Short mmCIF file of C-alpha atoms in Angstrom, two decimals:
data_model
loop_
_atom_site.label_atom_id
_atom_site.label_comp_id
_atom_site.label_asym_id
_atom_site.label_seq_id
_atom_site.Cartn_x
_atom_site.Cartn_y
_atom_site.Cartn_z
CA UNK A 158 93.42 84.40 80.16
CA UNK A 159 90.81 83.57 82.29
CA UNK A 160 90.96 79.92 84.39
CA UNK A 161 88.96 77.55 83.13
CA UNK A 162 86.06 76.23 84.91
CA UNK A 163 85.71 73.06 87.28
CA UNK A 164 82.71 71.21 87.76
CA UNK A 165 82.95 68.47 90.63
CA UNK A 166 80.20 65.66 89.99
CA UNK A 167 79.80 64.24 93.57
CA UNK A 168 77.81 62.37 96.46
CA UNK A 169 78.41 63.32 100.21
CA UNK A 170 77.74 59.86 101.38
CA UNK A 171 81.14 58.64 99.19
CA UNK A 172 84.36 58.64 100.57
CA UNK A 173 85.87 58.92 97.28
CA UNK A 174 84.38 61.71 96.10
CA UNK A 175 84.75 63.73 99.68
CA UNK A 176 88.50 63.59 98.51
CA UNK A 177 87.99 65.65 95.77
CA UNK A 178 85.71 68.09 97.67
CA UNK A 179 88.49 68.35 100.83
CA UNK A 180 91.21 69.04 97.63
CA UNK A 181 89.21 71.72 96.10
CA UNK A 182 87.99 73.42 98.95
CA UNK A 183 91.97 73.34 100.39
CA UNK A 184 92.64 74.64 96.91
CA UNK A 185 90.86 77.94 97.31
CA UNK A 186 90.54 77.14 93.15
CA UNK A 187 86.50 78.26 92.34
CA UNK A 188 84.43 75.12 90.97
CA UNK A 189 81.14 74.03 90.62
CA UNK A 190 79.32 71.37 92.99
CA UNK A 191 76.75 68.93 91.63
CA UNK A 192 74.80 66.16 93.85
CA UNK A 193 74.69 62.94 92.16
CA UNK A 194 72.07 60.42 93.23
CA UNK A 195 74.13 57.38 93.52
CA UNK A 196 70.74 55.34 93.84
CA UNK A 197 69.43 57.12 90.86
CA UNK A 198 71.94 58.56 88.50
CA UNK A 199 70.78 60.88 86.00
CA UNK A 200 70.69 58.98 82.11
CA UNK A 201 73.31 61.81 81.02
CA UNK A 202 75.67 60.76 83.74
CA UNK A 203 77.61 58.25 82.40
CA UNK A 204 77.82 58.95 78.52
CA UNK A 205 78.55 62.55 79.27
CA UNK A 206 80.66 62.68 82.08
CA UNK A 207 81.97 59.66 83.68
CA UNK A 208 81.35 56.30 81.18
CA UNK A 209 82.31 53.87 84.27
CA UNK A 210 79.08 55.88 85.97
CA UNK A 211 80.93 56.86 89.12
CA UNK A 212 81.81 59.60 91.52
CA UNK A 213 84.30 62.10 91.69
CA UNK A 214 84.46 63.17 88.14
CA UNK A 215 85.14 66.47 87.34
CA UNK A 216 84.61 68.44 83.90
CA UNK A 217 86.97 70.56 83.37
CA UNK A 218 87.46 73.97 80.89
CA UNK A 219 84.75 74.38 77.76
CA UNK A 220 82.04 76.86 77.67
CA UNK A 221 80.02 78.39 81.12
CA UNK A 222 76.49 75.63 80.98
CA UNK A 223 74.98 74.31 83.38
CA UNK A 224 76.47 71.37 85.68
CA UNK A 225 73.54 68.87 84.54
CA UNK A 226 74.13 69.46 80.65
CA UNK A 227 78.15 69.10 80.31
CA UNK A 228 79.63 70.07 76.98
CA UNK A 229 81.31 67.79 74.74
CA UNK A 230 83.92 70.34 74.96
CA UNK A 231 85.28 70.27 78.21
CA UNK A 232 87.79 67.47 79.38
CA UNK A 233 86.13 64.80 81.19
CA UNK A 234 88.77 63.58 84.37
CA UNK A 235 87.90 60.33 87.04
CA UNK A 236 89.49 58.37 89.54
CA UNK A 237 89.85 60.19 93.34
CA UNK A 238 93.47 59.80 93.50
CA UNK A 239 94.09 61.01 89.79
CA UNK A 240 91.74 64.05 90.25
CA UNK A 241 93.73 64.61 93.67
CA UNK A 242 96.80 64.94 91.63
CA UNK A 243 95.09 66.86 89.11
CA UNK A 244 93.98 69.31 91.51
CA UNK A 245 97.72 69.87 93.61
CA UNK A 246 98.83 70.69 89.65
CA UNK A 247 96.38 72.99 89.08
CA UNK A 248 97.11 74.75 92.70
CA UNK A 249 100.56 74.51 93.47
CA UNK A 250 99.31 74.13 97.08
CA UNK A 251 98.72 70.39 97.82
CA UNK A 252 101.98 68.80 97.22
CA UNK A 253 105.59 70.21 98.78
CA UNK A 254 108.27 71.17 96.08
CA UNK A 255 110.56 68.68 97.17
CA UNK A 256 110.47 65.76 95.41
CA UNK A 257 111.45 63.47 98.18
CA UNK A 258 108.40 64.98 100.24
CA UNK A 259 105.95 64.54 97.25
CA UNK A 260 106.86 60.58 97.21
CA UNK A 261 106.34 60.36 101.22
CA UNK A 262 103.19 61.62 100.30
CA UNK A 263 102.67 59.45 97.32
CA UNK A 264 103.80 56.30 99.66
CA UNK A 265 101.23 57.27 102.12
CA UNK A 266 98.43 57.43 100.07
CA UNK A 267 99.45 53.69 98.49
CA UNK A 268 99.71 52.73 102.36
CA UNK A 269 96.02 54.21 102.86
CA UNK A 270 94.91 52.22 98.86
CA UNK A 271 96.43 48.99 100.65
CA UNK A 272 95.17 49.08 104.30
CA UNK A 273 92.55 51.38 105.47
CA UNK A 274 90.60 51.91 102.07
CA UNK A 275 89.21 48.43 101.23
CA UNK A 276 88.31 47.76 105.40
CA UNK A 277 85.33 50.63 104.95
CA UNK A 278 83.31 48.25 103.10
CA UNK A 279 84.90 45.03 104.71
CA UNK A 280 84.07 46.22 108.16
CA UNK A 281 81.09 47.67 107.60
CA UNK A 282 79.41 45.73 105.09
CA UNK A 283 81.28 42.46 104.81
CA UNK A 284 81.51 42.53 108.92
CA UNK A 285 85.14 41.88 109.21
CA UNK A 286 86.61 41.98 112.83
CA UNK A 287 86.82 45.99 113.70
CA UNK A 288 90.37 45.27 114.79
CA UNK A 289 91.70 44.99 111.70
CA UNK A 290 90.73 48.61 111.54
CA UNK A 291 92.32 49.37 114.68
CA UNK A 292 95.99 47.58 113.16
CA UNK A 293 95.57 49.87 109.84
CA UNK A 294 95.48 52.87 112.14
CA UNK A 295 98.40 51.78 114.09
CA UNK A 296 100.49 51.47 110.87
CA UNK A 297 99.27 54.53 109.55
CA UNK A 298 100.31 56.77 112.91
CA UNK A 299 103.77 55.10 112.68
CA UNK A 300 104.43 56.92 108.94
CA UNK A 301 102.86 60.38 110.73
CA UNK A 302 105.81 62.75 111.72
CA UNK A 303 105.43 63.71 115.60
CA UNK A 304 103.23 66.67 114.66
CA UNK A 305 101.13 68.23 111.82
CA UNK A 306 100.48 66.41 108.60
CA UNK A 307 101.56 63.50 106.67
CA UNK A 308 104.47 65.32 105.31
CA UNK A 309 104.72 68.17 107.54
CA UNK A 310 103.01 71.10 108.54
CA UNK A 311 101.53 71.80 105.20
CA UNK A 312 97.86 69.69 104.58
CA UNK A 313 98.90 67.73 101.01
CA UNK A 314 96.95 65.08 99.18
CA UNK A 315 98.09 62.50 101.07
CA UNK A 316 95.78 63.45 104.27
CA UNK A 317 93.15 64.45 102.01
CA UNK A 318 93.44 60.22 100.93
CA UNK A 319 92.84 59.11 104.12
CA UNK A 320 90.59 61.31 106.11
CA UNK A 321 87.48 60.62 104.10
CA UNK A 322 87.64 57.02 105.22
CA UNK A 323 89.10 57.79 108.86
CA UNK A 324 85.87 60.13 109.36
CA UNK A 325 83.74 57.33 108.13
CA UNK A 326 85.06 54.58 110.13
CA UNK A 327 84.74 56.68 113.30
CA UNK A 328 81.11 57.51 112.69
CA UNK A 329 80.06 53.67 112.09
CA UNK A 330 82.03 52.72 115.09
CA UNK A 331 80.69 55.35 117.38
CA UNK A 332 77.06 54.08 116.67
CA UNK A 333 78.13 50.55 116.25
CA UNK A 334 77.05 50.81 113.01
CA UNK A 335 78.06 47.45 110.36
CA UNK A 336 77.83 43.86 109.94
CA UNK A 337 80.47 42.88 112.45
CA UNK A 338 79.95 41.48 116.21
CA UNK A 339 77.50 43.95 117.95
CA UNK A 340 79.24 45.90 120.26
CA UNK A 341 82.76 45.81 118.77
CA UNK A 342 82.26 49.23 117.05
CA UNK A 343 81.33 50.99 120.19
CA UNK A 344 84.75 49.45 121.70
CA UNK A 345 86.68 50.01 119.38
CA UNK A 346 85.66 53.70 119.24
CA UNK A 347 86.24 54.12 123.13
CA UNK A 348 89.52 52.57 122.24
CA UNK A 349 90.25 54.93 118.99
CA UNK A 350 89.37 57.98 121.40
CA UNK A 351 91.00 56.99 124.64
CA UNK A 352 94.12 54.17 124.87
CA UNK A 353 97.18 55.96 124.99
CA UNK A 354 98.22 53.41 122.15
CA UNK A 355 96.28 56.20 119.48
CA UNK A 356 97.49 59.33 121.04
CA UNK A 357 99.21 60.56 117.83
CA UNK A 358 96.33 59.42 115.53
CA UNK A 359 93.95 61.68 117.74
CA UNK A 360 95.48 65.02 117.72
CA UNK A 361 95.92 64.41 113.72
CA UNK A 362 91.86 63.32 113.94
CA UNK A 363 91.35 66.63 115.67
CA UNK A 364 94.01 69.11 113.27
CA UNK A 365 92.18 67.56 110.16
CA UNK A 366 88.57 68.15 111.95
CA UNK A 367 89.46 72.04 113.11
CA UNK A 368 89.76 72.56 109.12
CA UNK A 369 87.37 74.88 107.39
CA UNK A 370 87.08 72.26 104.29
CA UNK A 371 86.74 69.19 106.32
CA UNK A 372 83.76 71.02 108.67
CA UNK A 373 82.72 72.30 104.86
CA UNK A 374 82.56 69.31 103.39
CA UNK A 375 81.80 65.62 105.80
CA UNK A 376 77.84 65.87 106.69
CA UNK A 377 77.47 63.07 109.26
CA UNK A 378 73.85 63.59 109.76
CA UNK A 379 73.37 63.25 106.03
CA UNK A 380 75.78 59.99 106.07
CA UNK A 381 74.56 57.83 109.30
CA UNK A 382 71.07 57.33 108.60
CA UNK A 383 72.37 56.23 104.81
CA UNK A 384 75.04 53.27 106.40
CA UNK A 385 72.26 52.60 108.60
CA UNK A 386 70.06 52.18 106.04
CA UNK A 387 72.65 49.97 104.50
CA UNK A 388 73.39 47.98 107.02
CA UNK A 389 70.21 47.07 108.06
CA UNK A 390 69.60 43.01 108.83
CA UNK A 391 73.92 42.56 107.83
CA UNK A 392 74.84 41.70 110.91
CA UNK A 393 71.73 39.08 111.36
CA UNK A 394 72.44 37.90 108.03
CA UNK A 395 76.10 37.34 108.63
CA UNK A 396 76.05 36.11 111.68
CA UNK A 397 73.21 33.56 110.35
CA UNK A 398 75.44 32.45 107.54
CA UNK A 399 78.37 32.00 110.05
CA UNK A 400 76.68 29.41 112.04
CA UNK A 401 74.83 27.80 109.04
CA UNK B 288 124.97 72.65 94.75
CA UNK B 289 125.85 69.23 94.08
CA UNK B 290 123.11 66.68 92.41
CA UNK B 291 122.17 64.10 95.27
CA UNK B 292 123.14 60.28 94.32
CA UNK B 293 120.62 58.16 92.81
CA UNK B 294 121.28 54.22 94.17
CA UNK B 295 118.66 52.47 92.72
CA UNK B 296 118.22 48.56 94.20
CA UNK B 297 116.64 46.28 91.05
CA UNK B 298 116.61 42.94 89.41
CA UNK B 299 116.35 42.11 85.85
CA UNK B 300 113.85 39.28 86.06
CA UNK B 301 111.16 42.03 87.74
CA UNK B 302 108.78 44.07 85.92
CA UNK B 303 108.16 46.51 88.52
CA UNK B 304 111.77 46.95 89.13
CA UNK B 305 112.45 47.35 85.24
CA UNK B 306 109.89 50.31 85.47
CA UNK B 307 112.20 52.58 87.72
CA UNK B 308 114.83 51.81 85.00
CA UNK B 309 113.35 52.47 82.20
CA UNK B 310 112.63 56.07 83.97
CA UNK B 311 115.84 56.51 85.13
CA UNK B 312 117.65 55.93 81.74
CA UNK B 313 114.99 58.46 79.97
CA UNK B 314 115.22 61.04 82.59
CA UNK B 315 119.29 60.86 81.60
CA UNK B 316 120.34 61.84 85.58
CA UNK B 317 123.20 59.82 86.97
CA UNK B 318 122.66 56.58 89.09
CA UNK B 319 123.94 53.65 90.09
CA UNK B 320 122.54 50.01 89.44
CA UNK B 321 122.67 47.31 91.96
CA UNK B 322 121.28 43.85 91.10
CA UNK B 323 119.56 42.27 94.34
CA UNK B 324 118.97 38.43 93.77
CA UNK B 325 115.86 37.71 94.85
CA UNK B 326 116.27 34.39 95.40
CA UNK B 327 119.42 34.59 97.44
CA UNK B 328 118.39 38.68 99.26
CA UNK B 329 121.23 40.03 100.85
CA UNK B 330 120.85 40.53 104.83
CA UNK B 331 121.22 44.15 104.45
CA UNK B 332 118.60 44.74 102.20
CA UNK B 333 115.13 45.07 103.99
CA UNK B 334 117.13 46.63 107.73
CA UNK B 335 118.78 49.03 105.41
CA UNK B 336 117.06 50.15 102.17
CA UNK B 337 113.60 48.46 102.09
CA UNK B 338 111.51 46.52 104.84
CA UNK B 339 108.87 45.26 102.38
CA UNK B 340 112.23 43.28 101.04
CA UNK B 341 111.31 44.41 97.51
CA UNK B 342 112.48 45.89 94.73
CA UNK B 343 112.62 48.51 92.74
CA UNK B 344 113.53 51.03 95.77
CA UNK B 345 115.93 53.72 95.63
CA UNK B 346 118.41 55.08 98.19
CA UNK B 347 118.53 59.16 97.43
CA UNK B 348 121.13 61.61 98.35
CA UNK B 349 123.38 61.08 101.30
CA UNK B 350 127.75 60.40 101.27
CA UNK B 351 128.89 58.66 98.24
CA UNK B 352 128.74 54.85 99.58
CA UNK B 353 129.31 51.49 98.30
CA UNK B 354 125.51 50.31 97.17
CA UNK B 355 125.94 47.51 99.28
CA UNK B 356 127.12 50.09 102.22
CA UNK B 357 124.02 52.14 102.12
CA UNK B 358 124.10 54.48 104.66
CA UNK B 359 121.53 55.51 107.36
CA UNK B 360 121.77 59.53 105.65
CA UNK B 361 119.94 58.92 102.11
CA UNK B 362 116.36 58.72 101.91
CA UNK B 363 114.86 55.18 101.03
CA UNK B 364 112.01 55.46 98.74
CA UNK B 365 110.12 52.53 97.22
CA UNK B 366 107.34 51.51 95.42
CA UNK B 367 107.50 51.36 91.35
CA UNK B 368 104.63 54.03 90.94
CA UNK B 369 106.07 56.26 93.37
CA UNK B 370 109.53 55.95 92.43
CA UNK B 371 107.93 56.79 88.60
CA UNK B 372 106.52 60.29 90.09
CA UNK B 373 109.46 60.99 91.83
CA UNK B 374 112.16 60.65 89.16
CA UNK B 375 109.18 62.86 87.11
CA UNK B 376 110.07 65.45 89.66
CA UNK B 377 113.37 65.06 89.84
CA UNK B 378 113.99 65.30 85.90
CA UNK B 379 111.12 67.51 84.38
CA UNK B 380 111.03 65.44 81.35
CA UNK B 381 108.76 62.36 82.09
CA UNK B 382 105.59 64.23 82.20
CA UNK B 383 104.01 67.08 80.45
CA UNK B 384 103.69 70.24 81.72
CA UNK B 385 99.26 70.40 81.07
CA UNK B 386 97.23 69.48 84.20
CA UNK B 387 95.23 67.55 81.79
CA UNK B 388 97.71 65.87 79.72
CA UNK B 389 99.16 64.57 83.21
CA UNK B 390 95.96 63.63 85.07
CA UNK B 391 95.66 61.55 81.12
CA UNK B 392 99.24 59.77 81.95
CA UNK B 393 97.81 58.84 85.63
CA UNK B 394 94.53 57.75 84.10
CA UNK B 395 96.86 55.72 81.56
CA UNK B 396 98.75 54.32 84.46
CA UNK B 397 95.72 53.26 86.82
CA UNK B 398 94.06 51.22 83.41
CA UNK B 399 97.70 49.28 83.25
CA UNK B 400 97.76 48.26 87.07
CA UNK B 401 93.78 47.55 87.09
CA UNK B 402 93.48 45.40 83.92
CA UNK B 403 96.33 44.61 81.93
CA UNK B 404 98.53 43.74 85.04
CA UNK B 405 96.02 41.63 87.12
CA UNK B 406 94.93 40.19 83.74
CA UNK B 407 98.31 39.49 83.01
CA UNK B 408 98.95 37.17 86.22
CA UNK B 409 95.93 35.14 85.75
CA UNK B 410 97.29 34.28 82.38
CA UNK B 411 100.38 33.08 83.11
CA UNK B 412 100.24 31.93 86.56
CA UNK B 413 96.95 30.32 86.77
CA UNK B 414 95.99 30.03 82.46
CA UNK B 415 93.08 32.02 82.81
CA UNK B 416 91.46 32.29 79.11
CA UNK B 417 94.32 34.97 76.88
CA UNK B 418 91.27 36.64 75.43
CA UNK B 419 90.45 38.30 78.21
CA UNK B 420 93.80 39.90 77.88
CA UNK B 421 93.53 40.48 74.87
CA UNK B 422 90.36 42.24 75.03
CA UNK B 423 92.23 44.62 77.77
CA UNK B 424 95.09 45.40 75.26
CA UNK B 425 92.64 46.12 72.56
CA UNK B 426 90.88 48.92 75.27
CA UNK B 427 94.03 50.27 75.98
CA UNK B 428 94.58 50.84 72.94
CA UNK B 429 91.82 53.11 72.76
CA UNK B 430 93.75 55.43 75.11
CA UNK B 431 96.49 55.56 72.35
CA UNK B 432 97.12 58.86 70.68
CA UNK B 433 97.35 58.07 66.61
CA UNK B 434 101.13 58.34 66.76
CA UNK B 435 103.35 58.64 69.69
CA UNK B 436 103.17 57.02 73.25
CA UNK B 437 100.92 57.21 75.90
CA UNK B 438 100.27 61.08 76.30
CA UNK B 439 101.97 62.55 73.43
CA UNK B 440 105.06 62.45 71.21
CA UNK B 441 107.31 62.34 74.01
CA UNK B 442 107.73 59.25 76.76
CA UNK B 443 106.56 59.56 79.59
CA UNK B 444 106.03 57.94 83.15
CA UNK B 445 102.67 56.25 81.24
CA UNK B 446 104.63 54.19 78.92
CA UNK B 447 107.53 53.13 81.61
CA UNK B 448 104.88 51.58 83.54
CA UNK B 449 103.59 49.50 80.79
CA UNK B 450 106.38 48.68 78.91
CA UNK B 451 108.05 45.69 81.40
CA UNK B 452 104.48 43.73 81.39
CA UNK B 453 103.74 44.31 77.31
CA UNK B 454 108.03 42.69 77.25
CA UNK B 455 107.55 40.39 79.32
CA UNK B 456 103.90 39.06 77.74
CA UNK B 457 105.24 38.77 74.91
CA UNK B 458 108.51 36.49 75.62
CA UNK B 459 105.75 34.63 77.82
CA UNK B 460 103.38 34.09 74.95
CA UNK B 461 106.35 33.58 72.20
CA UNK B 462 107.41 30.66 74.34
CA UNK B 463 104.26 29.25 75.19
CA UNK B 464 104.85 30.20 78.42
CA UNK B 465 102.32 29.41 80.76
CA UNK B 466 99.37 28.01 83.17
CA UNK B 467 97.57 27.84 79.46
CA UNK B 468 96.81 25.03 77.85
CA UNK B 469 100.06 24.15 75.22
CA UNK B 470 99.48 26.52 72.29
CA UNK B 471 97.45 29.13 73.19
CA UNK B 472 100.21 31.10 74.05
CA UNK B 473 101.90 30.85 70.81
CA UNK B 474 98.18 30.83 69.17
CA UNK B 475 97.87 34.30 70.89
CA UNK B 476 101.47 35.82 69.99
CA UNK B 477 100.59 35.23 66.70
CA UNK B 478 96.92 37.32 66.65
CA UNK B 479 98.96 40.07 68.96
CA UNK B 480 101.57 40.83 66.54
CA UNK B 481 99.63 40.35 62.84
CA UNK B 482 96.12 40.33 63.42
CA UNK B 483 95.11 43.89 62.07
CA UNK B 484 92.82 44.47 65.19
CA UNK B 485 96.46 45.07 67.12
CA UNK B 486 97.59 47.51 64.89
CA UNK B 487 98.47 50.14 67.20
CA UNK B 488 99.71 47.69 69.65
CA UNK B 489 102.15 46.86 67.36
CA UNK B 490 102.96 50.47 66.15
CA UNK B 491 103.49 51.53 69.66
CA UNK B 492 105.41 48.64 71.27
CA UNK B 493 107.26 48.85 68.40
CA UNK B 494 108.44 52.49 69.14
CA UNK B 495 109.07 50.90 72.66
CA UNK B 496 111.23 48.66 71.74
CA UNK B 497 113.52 50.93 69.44
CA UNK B 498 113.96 53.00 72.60
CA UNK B 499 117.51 52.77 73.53
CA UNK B 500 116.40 52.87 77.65
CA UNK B 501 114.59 49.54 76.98
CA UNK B 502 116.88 48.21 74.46
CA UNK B 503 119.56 49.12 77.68
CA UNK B 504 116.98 48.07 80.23
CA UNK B 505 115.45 44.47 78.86
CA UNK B 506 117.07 41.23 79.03
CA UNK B 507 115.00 38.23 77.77
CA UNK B 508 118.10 35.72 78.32
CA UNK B 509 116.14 33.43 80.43
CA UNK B 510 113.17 32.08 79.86
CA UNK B 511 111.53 31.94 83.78
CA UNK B 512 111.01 35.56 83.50
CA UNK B 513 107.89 35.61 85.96
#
């Protein structure tokens, strides 16, 4: 029986959705990639594939069409972390067998939901200090075993989680890119990428960055002129509203 | 090979905790049951078996110990939604086989802990207006099958994790339990279990309750259940 088809609806610039692309392309399972204009989503979008109008979604099985007119007939999945999931089922390759492994894993990824996921757009956008970034990372490093991955030497779900946001982070930072204090990004990036304190949390940085589906898949040039674009008058505004 | 131990650490009064029971009763493996009071925590608890000093967690494998000995050898899991997944694994029976029909339960799962859960606080705690709650149940409902729980005929991880906040709303709103203004809980008890628009609601929490796991697992003795 032949497998049934994937099609991935997705954005580059969105963390979310890069953590379906990282799982698929890890997977090695064949799918379909289609761009979504998150500024200007196509008026099929959300009745036909995703009602709460967001990225990843992915359509899965019904008959071969094309990405832009899905079929009533194939199943229509959401959520990043479900679709993560949804993907280690279908591959057998994202999640250990043992079940004690798959809920370090699982545990991880809440850790990443409860610390470093909501500080992209609270750092960024909302200007929160960058060292609450910096604390989130700290934790994070502690549940990493002395090498490899989250739960070993096999990649799983649970880096795929966190890297999208990781990558992120480090590219605002490195061009002091946000609402927070000017400045503060570029130090805390010299910080991320030199104290001794991070040692652990850069060799991880660089395994995750040597991978074939992370290189495939995370297009800074595509994504910093977007969070510039963003960002733009934040920090003024912020910083205007702080003092007012 | 012998099966590892299963020592799971719980407490009646929480919902979370009552989860990982209702799982661990339907997956039928052995385990042990230790109440933790959590108003009175035992000094052991978060050095030994959980730092975040919370339950449900569970202490896996490792020598056959007291529950209030546990040893430094099992593995300390914790987390309600994890602990769900895991005794999934473990079992084989809490989740279907189908990619789809699991990435369904998940889906299930993430509408409970976004809406009916958050919902469900404001209510009680603070008296947030019920019909917003109401309106949540009536949406999940949507995600109903015609007959059955959650994904299918069979329970599954979906239904455990809904189950202790649908119990416990309803001994809340039965009592007039509540931030609420007086009434409004009993008002609201009343269009939740006979107005027609909650007809699957009923059905299905129904079929919950006739579950022996929850009939083994729920205890609505007191009334300061939150």
């Amino acid at each position: 029986m032949a497998a049934k088809q994937i099609t991935l609806y997705t954005s580059t610039i969105c963390p979310y959705a890069h953590r379906a692309e990282l799982a698929l392309e890890e997977s090695k399972l064949p799918y379909t990639r289609f761009e979504i204009d998150l500024l200007n989503k196509p008026e099929w979008y959300a009745p036909r594939v995703n009602l709460a109008s967001k990225v990843p979604a992915i359509a899965y099985g019904g008959p071969a069409v094309a990405p832009d007119e899905p079929s009533p007939d194939s199943e229509k999945l959401a959520e990043s972390l479900i679709l993560l999931e949804f993907i280690a089922d279908l591959s057998g390759n994202l999640l250990p067998a043992d079940p004690v492994k798959r809920a370090k894993a699982r545990f991880f990824i809440d850790a990443v939901s409860n610390t470093i996921q909501p500080l992209l757009a609270a750092v960024i956008a909302r200007g929160e200090p960058v060292d609450k970034v910096l604390e989130a990372i700290e934790k994070l490093q502690q549940l990493l075993p002395d090498e490899g991955f989250v739960v070993g030497p096999e990649f799983s779900i649970a880096d795929i989680a966190l890297v999208p946001f990781l990558a992120r982070l480090e590219l605002a930072f490195q061009s002091d890119i946000g609402a927070y204090d000017e400045g503060t990004g570029i130090k805390a990036f010299e910080t991320l990428t030199t104290d001794a304190k991070f040692a652990r949390y850069r060799k991880y940085f660089a395994d995750i960055k040597a991978r074939e589906s992370f290189q495939k898949t995370f297009h800074p040039d595509i994504i910093r002129p977007v969070f510039l674009q963003r960002t733009d008058g934040l920090r003024a505004q912020r910083q205007a509203q702080a003092t007012a």
